XYZ file of C-alpha atoms in Angstrom:
771
model
C 36.021 -25.256 -22.864
C 34.738 -23.048 -19.826
C 32.298 -21.797 -18.603
C 32.190 -18.408 -19.849
C 33.385 -19.285 -22.892
C 29.883 -21.318 -23.989
C 27.997 -18.662 -23.294
C 28.058 -17.052 -26.263
C 27.411 -19.898 -27.685
C 24.341 -20.306 -25.588
C 22.686 -17.839 -26.900
C 23.409 -17.250 -30.029
C 22.124 -21.036 -29.649
C 18.710 -19.733 -28.581
C 18.830 -17.110 -31.318
C 18.231 -19.686 -33.998
C 15.480 -21.560 -32.095
C 13.622 -18.405 -31.230
C 14.283 -17.102 -35.031
C 13.192 -20.984 -36.508
C 10.568 -21.528 -33.692
C 8.659 -17.262 -34.890
C 9.094 -18.723 -38.364
C 7.233 -22.175 -38.474
C 4.675 -20.906 -35.582
C 3.864 -17.717 -37.189
C 3.279 -19.965 -40.457
C 0.973 -22.645 -38.762
C -1.235 -19.404 -36.542
C -1.373 -17.123 -39.613
C -1.635 -20.009 -42.766
C -5.000 -21.822 -42.795
C -3.820 -24.608 -45.510
C -0.968 -24.824 -43.405
C -3.114 -25.184 -40.824
C -5.375 -28.095 -42.449
C -2.371 -30.158 -43.180
C -0.301 -30.335 -40.006
C -4.033 -31.285 -38.687
C -4.565 -34.151 -41.191
C -1.030 -34.577 -40.676
C -1.712 -35.655 -37.209
C -4.354 -37.364 -37.026
C -2.237 -39.602 -40.163
C 0.285 -40.048 -37.638
C -2.118 -40.609 -34.895
C -3.068 -43.754 -36.582
C -0.169 -45.171 -38.598
C 2.590 -43.832 -36.480
C 1.058 -43.693 -32.762
C 0.793 -47.574 -32.551
C 4.277 -48.452 -33.689
C 5.739 -45.489 -32.889
C 4.223 -43.840 -29.025
C 7.025 -41.840 -28.214
C 7.643 -40.629 -31.661
C 4.076 -39.471 -32.345
C 4.653 -37.542 -28.810
C 7.679 -35.953 -28.776
C 7.014 -34.683 -32.793
C 2.887 -33.498 -32.267
C 3.139 -32.544 -28.145
C 6.188 -31.652 -26.867
C 7.759 -30.588 -29.958
C 4.806 -27.949 -30.623
C 4.498 -27.477 -26.853
C 8.037 -26.394 -26.963
C 8.490 -24.297 -30.827
C 5.096 -22.603 -29.157
C 6.475 -20.859 -26.061
C 9.378 -20.591 -27.577
C 7.611 -17.832 -29.947
C 5.169 -16.622 -27.345
C 8.299 -15.101 -25.172
C 10.455 -14.356 -27.763
C 9.925 -10.933 -27.462
C 10.895 -10.595 -23.705
C 13.653 -9.570 -23.048
C 16.251 -11.874 -21.234
C 17.040 -9.732 -17.501
C 15.156 -7.851 -15.758
C 18.078 -5.214 -13.726
C 17.512 -5.490 -10.106
C 17.869 -2.303 -8.430
C 20.018 -3.689 -5.574
C 21.554 -0.817 -4.457
C 18.616 1.741 -4.346
C 16.511 -1.612 -1.817
C 19.306 -3.488 -0.537
C 18.117 -7.026 0.549
C 20.939 -7.510 3.605
C 19.619 -4.816 6.292
C 20.217 -5.813 9.578
C 17.910 -7.253 11.315
C 16.465 -5.286 14.975
C 16.534 -8.125 17.677
C 12.783 -6.960 18.563
C 11.490 -7.705 15.332
C 9.161 -10.284 15.250
C 6.004 -9.142 12.996
C 3.526 -12.078 13.833
C 1.916 -14.262 10.665
C -1.080 -15.345 9.856
C -1.341 -18.637 8.421
C -4.525 -19.679 6.847
C -4.804 -23.316 6.223
C -7.941 -23.659 3.236
C -8.869 -27.028 3.160
C -11.456 -29.253 1.095
C -10.843 -33.290 1.196
C -7.188 -32.670 1.109
C -6.851 -35.237 3.527
C -3.607 -37.231 1.803
C -1.468 -34.177 1.906
C -2.464 -32.389 5.691
C -0.449 -33.817 7.727
C 2.770 -32.834 6.427
C 1.384 -29.505 5.291
C 0.500 -29.121 8.905
C 3.458 -30.235 10.074
C 5.900 -27.858 7.899
C 4.402 -25.669 9.723
C 3.959 -26.338 13.258
C 7.144 -26.736 13.196
C 8.731 -23.591 11.549
C 11.655 -22.304 13.221
C 10.169 -18.791 12.787
C 7.465 -19.195 15.503
C 5.317 -15.859 16.187
C 2.773 -17.119 14.248
C -0.563 -18.051 14.279
C -3.693 -20.789 12.817
C -6.393 -20.039 10.881
C -8.076 -24.222 10.011
C -10.636 -23.629 7.423
C -12.687 -26.606 6.175
C -15.035 -26.516 3.344
C -17.297 -29.795 4.831
C -14.862 -32.632 3.906
C -15.937 -35.660 3.439
C -12.569 -37.502 3.757
C -11.802 -37.436 7.035
C -9.440 -34.722 6.532
C -11.885 -32.180 9.369
C -10.669 -35.272 12.355
C -6.614 -33.311 11.083
C -7.628 -30.315 11.465
C -9.298 -31.070 14.787
C -6.534 -33.350 16.220
C -3.337 -30.647 15.175
C -6.101 -27.568 16.931
C -5.962 -29.972 19.981
C -1.629 -30.623 19.352
C -1.257 -26.629 18.956
C -4.493 -24.664 20.770
C -2.673 -21.733 21.786
C -2.399 -20.931 18.082
C -4.534 -22.234 16.002
C -8.085 -21.328 15.735
C -10.433 -23.598 13.561
C -13.666 -23.217 11.596
C -15.535 -25.597 10.032
C -18.344 -25.338 7.385
C -20.788 -27.917 6.418
C -21.297 -27.704 2.588
C -18.558 -27.604 0.195
C -17.555 -23.658 1.096
C -13.886 -23.408 -0.039
C -15.080 -20.779 -1.821
C -13.492 -16.439 -2.110
C -15.505 -15.398 0.568
C -13.811 -17.332 2.605
C -10.914 -15.642 2.001
C -12.695 -12.797 2.753
C -13.450 -14.301 6.488
C -10.173 -15.723 6.918
C -8.428 -11.888 6.391
C -11.086 -10.972 8.706
C -10.245 -13.597 11.557
C -6.150 -12.854 10.590
C -4.482 -10.950 13.527
C -1.269 -11.023 11.893
C 0.735 -8.463 10.360
C 1.505 -11.098 7.328
C -0.415 -13.591 5.785
C 0.350 -16.397 4.578
C -2.053 -18.867 2.240
C -0.432 -22.761 2.811
C -2.583 -23.998 0.490
C -3.254 -27.664 1.809
C -2.188 -29.714 -0.807
C 1.457 -28.443 -0.439
C 4.299 -28.195 1.893
C 7.444 -26.052 2.471
C 10.617 -26.155 3.828
C 10.928 -25.305 7.787
C 12.685 -22.282 7.640
C 10.214 -20.887 4.982
C 9.293 -18.370 7.597
C 12.458 -17.479 8.897
C 13.223 -16.540 5.199
C 10.395 -14.713 4.072
C 9.729 -12.691 7.444
C 13.218 -11.368 7.400
C 12.370 -8.997 4.137
C 9.451 -7.241 5.527
C 12.077 -5.062 7.506
C 12.698 -3.366 3.976
C 8.814 -1.872 5.275
C 8.061 -1.165 1.037
C 8.367 -4.821 0.912
C 4.591 -5.997 0.131
C 5.532 -8.948 -0.583
C 8.167 -12.247 -0.240
C 8.398 -15.139 -2.339
C 10.542 -19.067 -1.891
C 11.271 -21.159 -4.564
C 8.861 -23.537 -5.986
C 9.472 -26.833 -6.439
C 6.798 -29.237 -8.074
C 7.583 -32.598 -8.073
C 4.727 -36.019 -8.251
C 1.199 -36.310 -6.638
C 3.235 -38.297 -3.734
C 5.752 -35.078 -3.836
C 8.178 -37.886 -4.417
C 10.625 -36.535 -6.959
C 10.903 -33.029 -8.090
C 10.195 -32.384 -11.270
C 11.040 -29.030 -12.008
C 11.381 -25.301 -9.637
C 10.093 -21.841 -9.927
C 13.255 -21.056 -11.779
C 12.576 -23.161 -14.601
C 9.122 -21.259 -14.755
C 10.709 -17.665 -14.478
C 12.848 -18.825 -17.522
C 9.640 -19.127 -19.502
C 9.235 -15.761 -18.890
C 12.513 -14.829 -19.138
C 12.892 -13.589 -15.919
C 15.750 -15.242 -14.712
C 15.643 -15.765 -10.629
C 18.974 -16.189 -9.677
C 20.669 -17.570 -6.951
C 20.650 -14.635 -5.031
C 18.213 -12.326 -2.630
C 17.083 -9.554 -4.193
C 14.258 -6.557 -3.715
C 12.559 -5.520 -7.135
C 9.989 -2.374 -7.570
C 6.673 -3.852 -8.747
C 6.267 -0.995 -11.276
C 9.567 -2.353 -12.448
C 7.802 -6.505 -12.003
C 4.786 -4.743 -14.023
C 6.188 -3.849 -16.680
C 8.880 -6.524 -17.594
C 7.068 -9.668 -16.441
C 4.393 -9.611 -15.244
C 1.838 -8.392 -17.407
C 1.652 -11.575 -19.224
C 1.624 -13.825 -16.541
C 3.701 -14.171 -12.484
C 6.499 -16.046 -12.279
C 4.772 -17.689 -8.910
C 2.562 -21.320 -9.399
C 1.381 -20.945 -6.186
C 0.428 -18.741 -3.470
C 1.271 -20.668 -0.819
C 5.158 -19.593 -2.294
C 4.298 -15.887 -1.008
C 3.890 -13.885 1.842
C 2.374 -10.708 1.842
C 1.812 -7.479 4.494
C -2.367 -8.432 5.516
C -3.987 -5.844 3.892
C -7.020 -4.919 6.281
C -9.498 -3.857 4.106
C -8.591 -4.879 0.322
C -12.383 -4.409 -1.580
C -11.161 -7.108 -4.586
C -11.641 -9.553 -2.220
C -15.429 -9.394 -2.171
C -15.487 -8.586 -6.262
C -17.452 -10.975 -8.021
C -15.976 -10.830 -10.718
C -12.250 -11.965 -8.737
C -14.079 -14.496 -6.988
C -15.716 -16.397 -10.094
C -11.404 -16.383 -11.403
C -10.155 -19.602 -11.807
C -7.092 -18.920 -14.027
C -5.618 -14.624 -12.717
C -7.591 -15.199 -9.968
C -4.334 -14.912 -7.493
C -2.198 -13.052 -10.156
C -4.564 -10.832 -10.138
C -4.459 -10.717 -5.656
C -0.827 -10.010 -6.129
C -1.492 -6.591 -9.026
C -3.114 -5.279 -5.938
C -0.770 -5.893 -2.783
C 2.576 -5.031 -4.053
C 0.861 -1.756 -6.127
C 3.488 1.853 -4.910
C 5.666 -1.027 -3.521
C 8.534 -3.362 -3.469
C 9.061 -7.767 -4.051
C 11.240 -9.977 -2.204
C 12.453 -13.049 -3.690
C 15.143 -15.459 -1.030
C 15.824 -18.697 -2.961
C 16.907 -20.336 0.758
C 12.554 -20.241 1.533
C 11.132 -23.476 -0.187
C 7.236 -24.216 -0.820
C 6.805 -27.605 -2.663
C 4.162 -27.762 -5.198
C 2.011 -31.337 -6.909
C 2.704 -31.992 -10.591
C -0.823 -31.423 -11.911
C -0.444 -27.763 -11.266
C 1.390 -27.505 -14.299
C -1.347 -29.156 -16.546
C -4.178 -26.577 -15.600
C -2.655 -23.687 -17.659
C -2.502 -26.046 -20.841
C -5.618 -27.335 -20.698
C -7.203 -23.332 -19.640
C -5.794 -22.252 -22.952
C -7.958 -23.918 -24.760
C -11.499 -22.280 -23.084
C -12.579 -19.505 -23.245
C -12.879 -18.071 -19.707
C -8.434 -18.057 -19.429
C -8.802 -14.913 -22.076
C -12.101 -13.508 -21.018
C -9.288 -13.764 -17.072
C -6.580 -12.055 -19.091
C -9.279 -9.215 -20.493
C -9.832 -8.525 -16.386
C -6.459 -8.664 -15.508
C -4.607 -6.028 -18.686
C -7.513 -3.837 -17.374
C -6.218 -3.677 -13.796
C -3.010 -3.454 -15.296
C -3.918 -0.270 -16.979
C -5.844 1.419 -13.945
C -3.985 0.355 -11.134
C 0.564 1.079 -12.914
C 1.977 3.257 -14.605
C 2.556 0.475 -17.859
C 5.178 1.527 -20.419
C 3.270 1.603 -24.040
C 3.247 -0.802 -25.304
C 3.197 -3.935 -22.885
C -0.924 -4.272 -23.137
C -0.059 -4.813 -27.138
C 2.691 -7.356 -26.043
C -0.052 -9.481 -23.883
C -2.691 -9.061 -26.905
C 0.011 -10.384 -28.926
C 0.947 -13.428 -26.717
C -2.606 -14.596 -26.311
C -3.555 -13.668 -30.584
C -0.916 -16.019 -30.814
C -1.597 -18.740 -28.074
C -5.423 -18.562 -29.154
C -4.613 -18.917 -32.528
C -1.860 -21.927 -31.988
C -4.532 -24.316 -29.346
C -7.947 -23.652 -30.872
C -9.880 -24.384 -34.284
C -12.058 -21.295 -33.786
C -9.150 -18.777 -34.933
C -11.333 -15.994 -36.026
C -11.029 -12.212 -34.996
C -14.322 -12.195 -34.525
C -14.318 -14.967 -31.185
C -10.789 -13.565 -29.888
C -12.409 -9.878 -29.613
C -15.342 -11.469 -27.884
C -13.520 -12.488 -24.739
C -10.274 -10.472 -25.793
C -10.549 -7.245 -27.085
C -7.855 -4.575 -26.618
C -10.685 -1.308 -27.818
C -12.268 -2.289 -23.828
C -9.232 -1.948 -22.541
C -8.411 1.209 -23.729
C -11.446 2.844 -22.428
C -10.811 1.282 -19.592
C -7.270 2.944 -19.260
C -9.641 6.461 -18.142
C -9.990 5.403 -15.323
C -5.944 5.047 -14.287
C -5.532 6.840 -11.103
C -1.119 8.394 -10.814
C 1.006 7.028 -8.064
C 1.582 9.503 -5.819
C 4.889 9.565 -3.592
C 3.868 11.248 -0.467
C 7.024 12.947 1.340
C 7.461 13.320 4.881
C 9.744 15.452 6.937
C 9.440 11.866 9.537
C 7.021 9.972 11.942
C 6.469 12.155 14.093
C 4.010 13.874 15.813
C 2.926 17.579 14.743
C 0.500 18.970 11.802
C 3.060 18.746 9.551
C 3.956 15.135 9.856
C 0.687 13.636 10.392
C -1.476 15.608 7.752
C 0.397 13.445 4.534
C -0.366 10.376 6.835
C -3.859 10.852 6.731
C -3.827 12.778 2.909
C -2.319 9.465 1.276
C -4.610 7.131 4.104
C -7.832 9.155 2.545
C -6.077 9.340 -1.636
C -5.388 5.288 -1.030
C -9.032 4.348 0.359
C -9.817 6.007 -3.011
C -7.962 4.036 -5.421
C -5.127 5.412 -6.438
C -1.956 3.800 -5.256
C 0.295 5.604 -2.749
C 3.960 4.990 -1.606
C 4.723 7.027 1.474
C 8.799 8.170 1.887
C 9.621 8.690 5.348
C 12.931 10.979 5.197
C 13.616 9.727 8.557
C 14.994 13.184 10.094
C 13.589 13.173 13.175
C 13.478 9.220 16.149
C 9.772 7.685 14.230
C 7.246 7.457 17.076
C 5.745 3.972 17.147
C 1.603 5.456 16.838
C 2.397 7.473 14.068
C 3.860 4.771 12.429
C 0.126 2.549 13.683
C -1.493 5.944 11.486
C -0.636 4.682 8.556
C -2.625 1.633 6.877
C -0.455 -0.759 6.249
C -1.367 -1.438 2.321
C 0.654 1.941 2.400
C 4.429 0.914 1.674
C 6.832 3.133 3.542
C 9.898 4.320 1.414
C 12.872 4.816 3.690
C 15.800 5.713 1.233
C 19.239 5.938 2.946
C 20.314 8.676 1.130
C 17.846 10.822 -1.381
C 19.941 11.802 -3.710
C 18.411 8.247 -5.043
C 14.883 10.121 -5.242
C 15.487 10.417 -8.959
C 16.368 7.463 -9.807
C 13.336 5.291 -6.596
C 11.194 7.323 -8.323
C 11.015 6.113 -11.983
C 12.263 2.688 -10.865
C 8.764 2.512 -8.651
C 6.598 4.981 -11.631
C 5.780 6.860 -9.016
C 4.153 10.005 -11.230
C 3.254 13.110 -8.430
C 5.585 13.773 -5.581
C 3.403 15.455 -2.858
C 6.043 17.254 -0.137
C 5.103 19.026 2.784
C 7.998 20.742 4.737
C 9.429 23.155 3.815
C 13.269 20.904 4.314
C 11.340 18.433 2.094
C 10.711 20.651 -0.436
C 13.668 21.818 -1.308
C 15.431 18.016 -1.104
C 12.844 16.733 -3.578
C 13.044 20.434 -5.786
C 16.974 19.450 -6.409
C 16.947 15.905 -6.423
C 13.948 16.005 -9.193
C 15.029 19.126 -10.807
C 16.066 17.427 -14.304
C 13.413 15.067 -13.781
C 10.293 17.110 -15.154
C 8.063 14.744 -16.036
C 7.323 13.862 -11.926
C 5.299 16.734 -10.653
C 6.242 17.914 -7.800
C 3.165 19.606 -5.451
C 3.141 21.610 -1.943
C 1.589 21.457 0.527
C 3.193 24.871 3.131
C 1.677 24.412 6.459
C 2.958 27.817 7.002
C 6.410 27.115 7.538
C 7.399 30.123 5.437
C 6.210 32.450 7.390
C 8.907 31.793 10.031
C 11.559 31.225 7.763
C 14.874 33.501 7.690
C 15.204 36.038 4.421
C 18.588 34.641 3.625
C 17.221 31.127 3.768
C 14.523 32.204 1.289
C 16.727 34.275 -1.241
C 18.256 30.349 -1.044
C 15.589 28.169 -1.998
C 12.880 30.137 -3.089
C 14.082 30.286 -6.918
C 14.561 26.657 -7.023
C 11.101 26.193 -5.657
C 9.691 28.816 -8.347
C 11.322 26.676 -11.156
C 10.387 22.935 -10.021
C 7.279 22.931 -8.078
C 3.816 22.302 -10.177
C 1.821 23.644 -7.935
C 1.424 25.703 -4.171
C -1.261 24.103 -1.343
C -1.376 26.962 0.861
C -3.492 27.223 4.047
C -4.530 30.679 5.632
C -3.937 33.748 3.539
C -1.378 34.938 5.821
C 0.925 31.777 4.029
C 0.968 33.856 1.021
C 2.294 37.368 1.458
C 5.464 35.847 1.519
C 5.619 34.065 -1.677
C 4.246 37.410 -3.887
C 6.920 39.003 -2.224
C 9.491 37.021 -3.710
C 7.076 37.314 -7.473
C 6.077 34.539 -7.387
C 2.844 33.459 -9.781
C -0.175 33.449 -7.620
C -1.317 30.949 -10.642
C 0.214 27.756 -8.855
C -1.187 28.239 -5.824
C -4.360 27.019 -4.237
C -6.361 27.086 -1.074
C -6.933 23.835 1.111
C -8.129 23.796 4.044
C -7.241 20.244 6.617
C -9.693 17.596 6.769
C -9.649 14.614 8.893
C -11.212 10.828 7.950
C -14.789 10.220 10.413
C -13.765 7.805 13.020
C -15.533 5.832 16.372
C -15.458 7.055 19.503
C -15.048 5.828 22.506
C -14.397 8.326 25.786
C -11.799 7.042 27.931
C -13.206 6.518 31.272
C -12.081 9.248 33.425
C -11.611 6.896 36.494
C -8.091 5.637 34.785
C -6.787 8.956 34.261
C -7.700 10.148 38.000
C -9.495 12.408 37.590
C -13.492 12.617 38.952
C -16.168 12.475 37.222
C -17.661 15.732 38.544
C -14.312 17.560 37.999
C -14.444 19.801 34.183
C -11.409 18.137 31.824
C -10.148 20.549 29.447
C -7.612 18.258 27.137
C -3.873 20.283 25.458
C -2.960 17.753 22.865
C 0.031 18.923 21.398
C 3.770 18.784 20.413
C 5.243 19.167 23.758
C 7.968 22.230 23.137
C 7.680 25.825 24.654
C 5.622 27.599 21.458
C 2.445 25.496 21.850
C 1.557 26.423 25.423
C 2.085 24.365 27.779
C 4.229 25.688 30.969
C 1.423 28.848 30.948
C -2.275 25.909 30.534
C -0.649 25.093 33.951
C -0.400 28.206 35.850
C -3.832 29.469 33.576
C -5.551 26.734 34.721
C -4.186 26.606 38.403
C -5.614 31.166 38.140
C -8.546 29.170 37.096
C -9.253 26.930 40.456
C -8.572 29.075 42.351
C -10.489 32.653 41.177
C -13.771 29.963 41.136
C -12.939 27.942 43.587
C -14.009 24.584 41.427
C -12.408 20.921 40.558
C -10.608 21.815 36.956
C -7.871 19.492 35.739
C -5.424 19.735 32.912
C -5.256 16.874 30.487
C -1.804 17.223 28.570
C -0.848 15.080 25.358
C 2.084 14.867 23.603
C 5.915 14.365 23.475
C 8.741 16.567 23.332
C 11.445 18.565 26.104
C 8.427 19.652 27.474
C 6.957 16.766 28.494
C 10.180 15.787 29.426
C 10.612 18.976 31.164
C 7.114 19.273 33.453
C 6.935 15.613 34.339
C 9.255 15.815 36.505
C 8.379 18.424 38.724
C 4.738 18.920 38.172
C 3.038 17.875 40.921
C 0.203 19.428 41.316
C -2.278 16.518 41.081
C -5.411 18.424 38.702
C -2.269 18.769 35.748
C -2.070 14.678 34.179
C 1.073 14.521 31.608
C -0.016 10.931 29.778
C 2.581 11.163 26.498
C 1.888 10.426 23.399
C -1.866 8.725 22.093
C -2.756 7.826 18.801
C -6.621 8.076 19.897
C -7.058 11.904 20.390
C -10.620 11.989 19.863
C -11.135 9.487 23.022
C -8.688 11.822 25.581
C -11.352 14.300 23.935
C -14.432 12.946 24.164
C -14.470 12.334 27.759
C -12.616 15.912 28.290
C -15.553 18.938 28.797
C -12.765 21.352 26.297
C -10.502 21.339 23.892
C -7.361 23.494 24.900
C -4.897 25.496 22.004
C -2.906 28.431 24.107
C 0.117 27.930 21.707
C 2.095 31.427 20.151
C 3.502 29.350 17.557
C 3.515 31.810 14.645
C 3.577 28.992 11.999
C 0.251 28.037 13.534
C -1.816 28.280 10.402
C -5.078 25.331 10.309
C -3.909 23.610 13.365
C -5.391 18.918 12.262
C -5.786 19.320 16.585
C -8.813 22.078 16.734
C -10.342 19.601 14.092
C -10.129 16.187 16.183
C -11.687 19.093 18.680
C -14.400 19.195 16.728
C -14.594 15.762 15.873
C -15.188 14.650 18.984
C -18.165 17.277 19.713
C -16.753 19.871 22.043
C -15.823 23.303 21.730
C -12.184 25.010 21.708
C -10.501 27.755 23.850
C -7.421 28.488 21.048
C -5.119 31.571 20.583
C -6.652 33.948 17.637
C -3.463 32.845 14.808
C -4.280 31.467 11.428
C -8.031 30.086 10.754
C -8.494 29.183 14.058
C -11.414 31.875 14.132
C -12.690 30.971 10.978
C -12.331 26.919 11.954
C -14.136 27.801 14.853
C -16.929 30.018 13.334
C -20.891 29.276 12.730
C -23.620 30.522 11.147
C -25.097 31.138 14.543
C -21.434 31.795 16.448
C -18.487 30.318 17.135
C -17.949 26.980 18.552
C -15.062 28.223 21.466
C -13.711 31.320 22.201
C -10.047 32.834 20.574
C -7.806 35.306 22.601
C -5.094 37.493 21.446
C -1.806 37.212 22.259
C -0.119 40.766 23.519
C 3.425 40.668 21.986
C 3.737 36.835 21.371
C 3.024 36.299 24.625
C -0.362 34.421 26.028
C -2.175 36.672 28.770
C -2.600 33.574 31.499
C -5.494 36.089 33.824
C -7.097 36.931 31.036
C -7.343 32.990 29.268
C -8.097 32.098 33.157
C -11.101 34.680 33.368
C -12.153 33.166 30.082
C -12.063 29.075 31.268
C -13.733 30.780 34.384
C -16.657 31.836 32.577
C -17.041 28.071 30.811
C -17.301 26.606 34.452
C -19.648 29.042 35.716
C -21.522 30.028 33.264
C -23.191 26.030 32.277
C -25.604 27.810 29.516
C -22.461 29.709 27.751
C -20.891 26.335 28.070
C -23.856 23.984 26.160
C -24.690 27.220 23.402
C -20.983 27.050 22.404
C -21.083 22.856 22.437
C -24.199 22.546 20.930
C -22.736 24.854 17.679
C -19.373 22.190 17.627
C -21.324 19.863 14.918
C -21.948 22.660 12.526
C -18.156 23.463 12.303
C -17.355 20.342 12.452
C -19.107 19.821 9.827
C -16.970 22.010 6.862
C -13.870 19.708 7.374
C -15.387 17.030 5.172
C -12.848 14.390 4.550
C -15.007 13.689 1.459
C -14.251 17.679 -0.017
C -10.818 17.574 1.015
C -10.252 14.457 -0.948
C -12.132 15.592 -4.585
C -10.078 19.220 -4.334
C -7.014 17.269 -3.597
C -8.258 14.842 -6.318
C -8.817 18.169 -8.800
C -4.748 19.251 -8.403
C -3.532 16.427 -9.194
C -5.006 14.833 -12.082
C -5.328 18.822 -13.511
C -1.068 18.114 -13.472
C -1.345 14.749 -14.877
C -3.320 15.605 -17.283
C -1.414 18.683 -18.504
C 1.564 16.583 -18.492
C 1.363 12.659 -19.820
C -0.520 10.652 -21.957
C -1.909 7.620 -20.707
C -2.916 4.294 -23.063
C -6.314 5.914 -24.491
C -4.132 8.786 -26.266
C -1.524 6.452 -27.599
C -1.692 5.201 -31.454
C 0.343 2.514 -30.947
C -1.367 -0.420 -33.584
C -2.659 -3.583 -31.560
C -1.860 -5.808 -33.606
């Protein structure tokens, strides 16, 4: 018979075996009399059969029992998890300059027997952009000498830390993560080894910036790795999660709901490479540090949240055989179930779970408890694993949010969603960042996004509806009119996905004919509009929008350390009066006028006034080739603008941009403890106002043109009147205090939670019975 003809027979055979297993094990776990008979028969066999036919006794009471139990435990799992290759391509082209640095962390404690093979498999990797961090917890078997030998052989890429006592604890993980300088982390356990292409195969997965973790094939052998026994494909089949022969990419949401809610298919963490989270509170969690069975699993759940997971069968990790005995023994202990309760609580708080996921996990664990322990009472099980405790924890779930941005480029409407995403991530939200890529990505802007936040880029937004469902997104937050319309269109038939729009003032500039086309869709689909200033509202009022769906929230930024840039590196004298203008380099932001204003102010005051222009765009490209004045410094894009404001005397925003509403750069200036001179547009005057006056000055435009002579005279006042300057400088802290990131977070959180509360059902609200 052909292979394809055997498939139905195989499936039918499996069904019969599982049905038989279900009947036998169910009888065992539910009937005390049958359980006592089994124990009596087993004891009798141990006395009579085992001395004569030991293999028969082992077959009946160990191997067959274990096999039936596993068939029963995983009976309700789907046999295949569909992988969304069309959503997340696995064959993305690799750029020639794509070579992220990998931090390889090796924890060692009395593993001298395996160390050389482990270290050779690291240092001989075909992918070479890595560093190795060797950590030893006070080994007494010669491991320390081996580690020092390899540090001496590879000094350029190796760092080594030795601890006097056995401290290979989870606290050491936190120290190692702090030491790691790479973009990716590989924890290469000292009793394992791998193929030489391990990093080359897994690193390529991270060309997709939404991939948070990649793993390879794990092969388990005997303690000398001389004989391959089985691999992670077989391990996955026990989960009914088939890895298959090809690489794939799958969303964390789908993976968790279909397989990882009961256990992972990763027998060891050394088979994974993951993005450096930089700061992960879990590493300092005492409960997590005490875990022995579910520790790695819990770490994965935090690392992959909101992102994707990749698999490559071409990268192989070899692990010792004794790994397989650990869980079999642990399931007889209380802490095995206690740790699974902690995992269940993490699942309910981190992920949007299908209704019956925790119910299924509980049923599997309860069956395992009954099959492996003599104390089978419900009370004893609930002490270790209690569904009601997990239910209560579900109330802590924070929605998974897709932050949608026009592009990773300079501009308030582009950088604010990044700042907000970072704030929400730090507060415990699941964040995925969508880059619609409508402008070239600027590296400095890309770096603003926290590395623990997955960056999703779809080849077409027509896949958006499928992607948000596949990734478990509950709310989409858009920040640009083009994105607002696209998201509304592609999610028009997905009312379960909440949509929030922050206007950023762009609709006031949109032609009426365009508004007439797009407003009916936005009115129908957007659940909540956030506006920055009152001038944003009239355009919506004129089109009969329900103002009950609008809420006013001003901008704010996080507080970061500031290190003023030394003036000598800019070519600016220490005694000069330095003015700093930061913005997109477009004509409407007044770069050309700023140069004329400073030139005139220098002429009037006879003072040494310098102008610092920071940003990129057409004006930067135009001016950098024609400006010859040595008091003008065009330095392009800078991510650390507060360091430049701090080295300056005055911020400057001579804008004639019609959509100017609540400029972030003004907040950057105030947070750098500097007053500002700006156009009187949007909320600018209110932004610099305090109870004692203004922390700077504003000027009105003359028919949307900048009054050059008037603004130059205002600069002269600052230069010549020290008391005026110091008075405004003293008012800056009060003005800056209004832009509190905590207040911003609470206001946006209230918007999100109101929508989620009114439109969803959580685990704690379900009526499914746990039994």
